[in-house]
XYZ file of C-alpha atoms in Angstrom:
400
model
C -55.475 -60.824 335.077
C -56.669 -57.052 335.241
C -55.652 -54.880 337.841
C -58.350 -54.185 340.562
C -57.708 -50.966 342.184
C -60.228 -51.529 344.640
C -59.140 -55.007 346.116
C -57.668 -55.219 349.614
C -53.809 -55.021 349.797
C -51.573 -55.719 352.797
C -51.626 -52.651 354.056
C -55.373 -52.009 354.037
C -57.802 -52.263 356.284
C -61.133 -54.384 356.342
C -64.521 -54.077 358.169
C -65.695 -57.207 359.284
C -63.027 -58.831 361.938
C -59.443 -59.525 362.156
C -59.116 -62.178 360.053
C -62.244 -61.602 358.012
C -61.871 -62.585 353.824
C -62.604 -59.303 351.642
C -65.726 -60.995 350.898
C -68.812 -59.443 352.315
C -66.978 -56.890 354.185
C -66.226 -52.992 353.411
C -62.803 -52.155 352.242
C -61.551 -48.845 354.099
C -58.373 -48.815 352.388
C -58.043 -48.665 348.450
C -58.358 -46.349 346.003
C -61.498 -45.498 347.183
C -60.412 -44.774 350.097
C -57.253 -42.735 348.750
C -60.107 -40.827 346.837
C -61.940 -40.140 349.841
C -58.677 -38.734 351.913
C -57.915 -36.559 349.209
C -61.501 -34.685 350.105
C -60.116 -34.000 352.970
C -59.748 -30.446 354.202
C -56.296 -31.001 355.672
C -53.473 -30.057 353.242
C -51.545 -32.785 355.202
C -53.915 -35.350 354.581
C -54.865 -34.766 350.797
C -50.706 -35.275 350.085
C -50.215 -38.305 352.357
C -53.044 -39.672 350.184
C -51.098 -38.669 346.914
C -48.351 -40.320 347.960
C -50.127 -43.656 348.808
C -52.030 -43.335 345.542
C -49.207 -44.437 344.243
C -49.448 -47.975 345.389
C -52.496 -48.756 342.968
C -50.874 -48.009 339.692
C -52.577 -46.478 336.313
C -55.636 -45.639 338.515
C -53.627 -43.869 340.947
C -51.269 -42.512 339.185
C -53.907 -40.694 337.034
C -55.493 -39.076 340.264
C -51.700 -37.455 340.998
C -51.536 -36.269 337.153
C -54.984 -34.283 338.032
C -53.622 -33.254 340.906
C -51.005 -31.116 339.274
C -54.033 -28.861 338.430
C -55.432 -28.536 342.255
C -56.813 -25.289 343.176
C -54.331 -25.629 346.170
C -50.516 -24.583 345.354
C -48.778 -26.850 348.341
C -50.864 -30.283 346.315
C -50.158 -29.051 343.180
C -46.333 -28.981 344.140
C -46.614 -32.009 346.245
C -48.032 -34.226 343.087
C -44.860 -32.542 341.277
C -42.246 -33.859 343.152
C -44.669 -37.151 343.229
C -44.227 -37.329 339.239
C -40.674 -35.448 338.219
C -38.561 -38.722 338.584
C -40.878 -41.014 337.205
C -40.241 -42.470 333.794
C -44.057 -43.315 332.619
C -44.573 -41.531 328.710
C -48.082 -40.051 330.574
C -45.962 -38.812 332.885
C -43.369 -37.131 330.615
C -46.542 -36.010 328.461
C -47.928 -34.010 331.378
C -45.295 -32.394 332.725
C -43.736 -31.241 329.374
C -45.477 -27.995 329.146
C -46.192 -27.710 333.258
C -44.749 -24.588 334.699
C -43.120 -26.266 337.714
C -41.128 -23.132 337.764
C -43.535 -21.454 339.897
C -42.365 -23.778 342.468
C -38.685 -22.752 342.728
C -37.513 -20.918 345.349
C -33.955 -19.996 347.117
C -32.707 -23.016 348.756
C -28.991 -21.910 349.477
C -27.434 -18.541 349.725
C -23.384 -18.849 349.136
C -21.357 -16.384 350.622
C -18.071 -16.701 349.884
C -16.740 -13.564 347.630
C -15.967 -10.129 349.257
C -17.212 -8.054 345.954
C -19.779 -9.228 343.471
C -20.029 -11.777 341.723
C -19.716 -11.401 337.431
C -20.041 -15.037 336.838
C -21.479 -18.174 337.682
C -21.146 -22.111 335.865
C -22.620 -25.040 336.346
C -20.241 -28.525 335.206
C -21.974 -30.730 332.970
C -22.232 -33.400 336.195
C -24.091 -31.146 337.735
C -22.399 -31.265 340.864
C -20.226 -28.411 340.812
C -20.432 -24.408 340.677
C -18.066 -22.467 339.797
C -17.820 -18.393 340.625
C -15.561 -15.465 339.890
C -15.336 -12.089 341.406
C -13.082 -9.114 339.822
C -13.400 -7.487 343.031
C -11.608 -10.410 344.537
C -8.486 -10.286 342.385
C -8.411 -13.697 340.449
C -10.031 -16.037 343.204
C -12.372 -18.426 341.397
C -14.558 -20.499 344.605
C -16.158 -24.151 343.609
C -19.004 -25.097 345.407
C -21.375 -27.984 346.206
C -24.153 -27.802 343.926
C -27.002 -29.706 346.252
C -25.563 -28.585 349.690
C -24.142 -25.004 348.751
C -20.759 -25.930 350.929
C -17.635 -23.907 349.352
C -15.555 -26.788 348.462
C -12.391 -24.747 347.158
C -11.395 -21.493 347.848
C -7.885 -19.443 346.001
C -7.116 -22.447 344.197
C -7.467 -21.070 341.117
C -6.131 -17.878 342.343
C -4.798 -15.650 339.358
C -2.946 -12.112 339.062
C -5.754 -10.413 336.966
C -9.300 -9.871 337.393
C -11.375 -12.651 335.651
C -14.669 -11.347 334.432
C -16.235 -14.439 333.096
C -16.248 -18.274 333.736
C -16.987 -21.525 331.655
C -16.619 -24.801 331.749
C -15.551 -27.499 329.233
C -18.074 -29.872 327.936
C -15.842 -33.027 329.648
C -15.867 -31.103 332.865
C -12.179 -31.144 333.488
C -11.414 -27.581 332.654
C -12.384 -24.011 333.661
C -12.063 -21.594 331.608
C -11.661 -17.435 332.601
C -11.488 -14.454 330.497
C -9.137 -11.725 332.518
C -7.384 -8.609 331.093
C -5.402 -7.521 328.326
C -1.976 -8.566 330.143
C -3.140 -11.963 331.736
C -6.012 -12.936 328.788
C -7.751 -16.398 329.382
C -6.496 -18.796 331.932
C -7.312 -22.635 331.614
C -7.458 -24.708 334.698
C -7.962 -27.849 335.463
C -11.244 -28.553 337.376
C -10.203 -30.716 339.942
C -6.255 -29.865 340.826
C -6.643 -26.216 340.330
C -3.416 -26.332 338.326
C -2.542 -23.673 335.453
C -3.057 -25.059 332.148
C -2.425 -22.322 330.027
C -2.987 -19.023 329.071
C -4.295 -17.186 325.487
C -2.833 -13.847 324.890
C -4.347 -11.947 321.861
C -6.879 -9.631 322.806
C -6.493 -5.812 323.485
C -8.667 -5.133 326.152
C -10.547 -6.804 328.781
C -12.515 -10.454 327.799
C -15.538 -9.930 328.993
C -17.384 -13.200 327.797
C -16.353 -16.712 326.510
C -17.732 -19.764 325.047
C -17.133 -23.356 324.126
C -18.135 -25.636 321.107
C -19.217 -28.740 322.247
C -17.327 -30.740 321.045
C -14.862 -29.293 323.368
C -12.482 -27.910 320.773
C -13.129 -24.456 319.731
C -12.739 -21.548 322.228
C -14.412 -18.386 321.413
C -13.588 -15.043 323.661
C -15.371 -11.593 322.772
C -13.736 -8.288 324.443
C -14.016 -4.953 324.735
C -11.324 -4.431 322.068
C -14.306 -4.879 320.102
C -13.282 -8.473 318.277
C -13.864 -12.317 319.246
C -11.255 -14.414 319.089
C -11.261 -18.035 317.927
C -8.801 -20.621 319.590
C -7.546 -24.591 319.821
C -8.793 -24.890 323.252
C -6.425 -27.877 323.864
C -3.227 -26.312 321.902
C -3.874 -22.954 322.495
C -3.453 -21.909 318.923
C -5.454 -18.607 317.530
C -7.315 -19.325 314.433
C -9.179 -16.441 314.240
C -10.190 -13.160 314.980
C -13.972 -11.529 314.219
C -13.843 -8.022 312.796
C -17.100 -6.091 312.626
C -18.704 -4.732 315.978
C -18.283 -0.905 316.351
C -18.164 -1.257 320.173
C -17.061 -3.571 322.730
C -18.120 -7.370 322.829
C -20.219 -8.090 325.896
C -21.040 -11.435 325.036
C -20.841 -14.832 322.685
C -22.539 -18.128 322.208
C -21.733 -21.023 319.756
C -24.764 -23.322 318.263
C -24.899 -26.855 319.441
C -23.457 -28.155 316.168
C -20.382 -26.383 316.806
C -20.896 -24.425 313.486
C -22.112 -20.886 313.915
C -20.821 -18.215 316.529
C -23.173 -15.275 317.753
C -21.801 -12.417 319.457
C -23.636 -9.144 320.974
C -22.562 -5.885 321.410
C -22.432 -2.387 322.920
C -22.677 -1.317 319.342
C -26.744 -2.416 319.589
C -26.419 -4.937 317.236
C -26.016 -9.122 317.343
C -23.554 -10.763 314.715
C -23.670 -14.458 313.388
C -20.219 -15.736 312.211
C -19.279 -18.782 310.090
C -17.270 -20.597 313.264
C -14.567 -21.937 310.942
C -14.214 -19.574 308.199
C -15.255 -16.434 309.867
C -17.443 -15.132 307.443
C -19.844 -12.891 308.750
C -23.770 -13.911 308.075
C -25.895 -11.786 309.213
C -26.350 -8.815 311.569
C -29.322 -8.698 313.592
C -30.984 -4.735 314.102
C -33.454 -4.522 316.361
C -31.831 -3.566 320.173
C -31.800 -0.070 320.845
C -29.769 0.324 323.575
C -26.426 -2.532 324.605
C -26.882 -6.231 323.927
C -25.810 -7.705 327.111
C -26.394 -11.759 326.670
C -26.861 -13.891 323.926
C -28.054 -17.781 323.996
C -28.727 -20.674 322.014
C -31.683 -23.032 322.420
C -31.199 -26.646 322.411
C -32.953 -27.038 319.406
C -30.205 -24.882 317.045
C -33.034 -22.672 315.668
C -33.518 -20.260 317.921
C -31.558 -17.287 319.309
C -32.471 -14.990 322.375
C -30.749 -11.609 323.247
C -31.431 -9.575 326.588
C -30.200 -5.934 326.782
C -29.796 -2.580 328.359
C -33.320 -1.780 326.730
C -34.825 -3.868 329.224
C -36.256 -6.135 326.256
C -35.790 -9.850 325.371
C -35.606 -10.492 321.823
C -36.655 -14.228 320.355
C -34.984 -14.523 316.732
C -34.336 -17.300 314.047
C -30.977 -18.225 314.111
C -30.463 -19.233 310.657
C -32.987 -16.271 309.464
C -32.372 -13.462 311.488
C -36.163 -13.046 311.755
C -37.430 -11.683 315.149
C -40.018 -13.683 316.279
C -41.061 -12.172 319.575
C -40.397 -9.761 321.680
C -40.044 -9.928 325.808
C -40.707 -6.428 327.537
C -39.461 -6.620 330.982
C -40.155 -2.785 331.230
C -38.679 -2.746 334.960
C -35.093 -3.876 334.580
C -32.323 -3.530 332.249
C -31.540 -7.201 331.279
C -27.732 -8.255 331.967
C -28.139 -11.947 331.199
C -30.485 -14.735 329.753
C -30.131 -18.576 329.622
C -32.458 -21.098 328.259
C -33.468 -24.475 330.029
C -32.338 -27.985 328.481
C -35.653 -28.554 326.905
C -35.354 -25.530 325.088
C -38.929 -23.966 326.879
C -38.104 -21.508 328.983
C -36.027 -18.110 329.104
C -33.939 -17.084 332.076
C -33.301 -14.055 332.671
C -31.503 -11.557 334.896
C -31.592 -8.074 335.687
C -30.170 -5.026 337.028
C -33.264 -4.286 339.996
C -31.464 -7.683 341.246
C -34.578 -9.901 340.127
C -34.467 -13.025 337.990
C -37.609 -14.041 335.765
C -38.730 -16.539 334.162
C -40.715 -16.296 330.646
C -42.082 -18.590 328.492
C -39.852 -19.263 325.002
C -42.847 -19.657 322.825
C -45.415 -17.261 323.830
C -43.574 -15.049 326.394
C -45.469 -14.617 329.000
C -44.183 -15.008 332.400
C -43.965 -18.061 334.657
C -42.325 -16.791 337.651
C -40.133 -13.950 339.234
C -37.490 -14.792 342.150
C -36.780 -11.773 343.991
C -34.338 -12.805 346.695
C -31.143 -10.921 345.716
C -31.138 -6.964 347.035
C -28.346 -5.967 344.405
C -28.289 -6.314 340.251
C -28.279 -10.072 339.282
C -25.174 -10.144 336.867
C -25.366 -14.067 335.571
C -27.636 -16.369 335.458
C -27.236 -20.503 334.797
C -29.149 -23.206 334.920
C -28.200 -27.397 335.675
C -28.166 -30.099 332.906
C -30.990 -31.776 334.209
C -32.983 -28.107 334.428
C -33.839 -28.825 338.017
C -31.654 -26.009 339.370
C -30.626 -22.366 339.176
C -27.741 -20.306 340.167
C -27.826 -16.549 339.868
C -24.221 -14.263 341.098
C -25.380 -10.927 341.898
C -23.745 -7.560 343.079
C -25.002 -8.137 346.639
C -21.487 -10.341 346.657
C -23.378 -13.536 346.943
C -24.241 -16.644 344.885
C -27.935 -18.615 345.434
C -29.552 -21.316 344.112
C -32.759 -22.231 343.510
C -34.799 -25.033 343.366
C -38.033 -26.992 344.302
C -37.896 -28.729 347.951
């Protein structure tokens, strides 16, 4: 039988008596009626009809879809959080390319660190952040993702600075890049206990990276190399000769095959991960490259540096494809959301934007930290941010 939106339902009401049949009366509840709240001039109203829209299936669900394109913001972001969880392909079709970004705001603000914060990580459950400080001599703090509690503080407490953070693909381990003396320290996630430590590079590590397959380590310093290690045996398998300058920061493709590293010397390298051939260098930076990142999709490489540009290459090219001109702030990190749409990135006037993978253009600034914005991550399910920022805290944003 096909669906009649407009026939009475338990909880509508009907013109005509108590216990009057539908017949011959006036139906004050229904779609119809949802229609004719949603006229209404009270924000209030117009979502608690959304919401009971709902009830009446294709037909109402189709009147929350157009609402995603209300000339009010507060409906608009109402009919969001309406549609995010559901599962329905029409659904997933409309909000594939819908900025819901312009939603996001601050919802925690995490103090916890005495100096500021270099790095932030999110653990593939999404539950957990992780932070580290080099102000605060070795003290890594986990938090609660959703609530923003501090869940652990000097556990992981080391006796060098730690200047970067990641976390293995299996969640169990954190992994920090320190000095010359102390070099990378492995943890486990949820004791806190000392796994190991790598001892190799010259100088400082100022930026690490894991293969997902949870195997290969790669650490790039300001001794101007990366080195390539047996995460689990701790064994060094390689080190990545070329840079003129010190190695601010590295990424490995999601196939585990190809290693990209930027530099202070201007330029981005891409390495053969298990040979260590070098493939290509990538000119087109004029100043630092701060932050390098993979998209999802393998094909696609973004840089941010102290030029205050984004640049959008092919990874297995080395064509640029676009270029990102944030003109008002050097750019110190970038990320790039699950479903490989959207470019995160952070910068030194302590503001974190937003832009657009394929065209660019700009879908939202967050301007809540007053200091430089040093790191910049984003959940596995792309519903949340985290930003660490010289002001010495950590926030995260979201939709609420």
């Amino acid at each position: 039988m096909a669906e009649n939106s407009n026939q009475p339902r338990d909880y509508d009401a009907v013109k005509g008596g108590e216990n009057s049949a539908p017949v011959g009366g006036v139906v004050l509840g229904g779609l119809e009626g949802v229609r004719m709240r949603f006229c209404s001039p009270v924000v209030e109203a117009r979502v608690a009809a959304l919401k009971e829209a709902l009830n009446y299936g294709t037909f109402g669900l189709d009147l929350v879809i157009q609402a995603l394109n209300d000339e009010s913001m507060q409906i608009k972001k109402a009919a969001y959080l309406l549609l995010r969880e559901r599962q329905e392909t029409k659904v997933k079709l409309a909000l594939k390319k819908y900025n819901h970004w312009k939603f996001f705001e601050c919802l925690h603000t995490l103090e916890g660190h005495s100096h500021y914060v270099e790095s932030v990580a999110i653990a593939p459950d999404g539950q957990t952040v992780v932070s580290c400080s080099p102000g605060d001599e070795g003290i890594i703090n986990l938090w609660n993702l959703h609530s923003g509690k501090l869940r652990t503080t000097n556990l992981f407490r080391y006796s060098a600075y730690v200047n970067c953070i990641v976390i293995s693909p299996d969640g169990q381990n954190v992994i920090g890049g320190g000095s010359q003396e102390e070099g990378i320290a492995i943890w486990n996630l949820h004791t806190g206990e000392l796994k190991n430590t790598l001892r190799g590079h010259l100088y400082r590590v100022k930026s690490v990276a894991i293969a997902p397959d949870g195997q290969t380590l790669a650490s790039g310093s300001w001794d101007k190399t990366i080195r390539i290690w047996n995460l689990h045996t701790g064994e060094l398998k390689n080190t990545l000769i070329g840079h003129s300058d010190y190695v601010r920061s590295v990424a490995i493709s999601p196939d585990g095959q190809t290693i990209v590293s930027g530099s202070s010397d201007n330029t981005i390298k891409i390495w053969n991960v298990h040979t260590g051939e070098l493939r290509n260098t990538l000119i087109g930076h004029s100043d630092w490259v701060m932050s390098v990142a993979i998209a999802p999709d393998g094909d696609t490489l973004v840089s941010g540096s102290w030029d205050k540009t984004i640049h959008i290459w092919n990874l297995h090219t080395g064509e640029l494809r676009n270029t990102i001109k944030a003109r008002s702030s050097h750019i110190l990190s970038v990320a790039i959301s699950p479903d490989g749409q959207t470019i995160f990135s952070s910068g030194e006037n302590g503001t974190i934007k937003l832009w657009n993978l394929h065209d660019g253009k700009l879908r939202n600034s967050l301007k809540e930290h007053s200091k430089r914005v040093n790191s910049v991550a984003i959940s596995p399910d792309g519903q949340t941010i985290v930003s660490g920022s010289s002001d010495n805290t950590i926030k995260i944003w979201g939709v609420r």
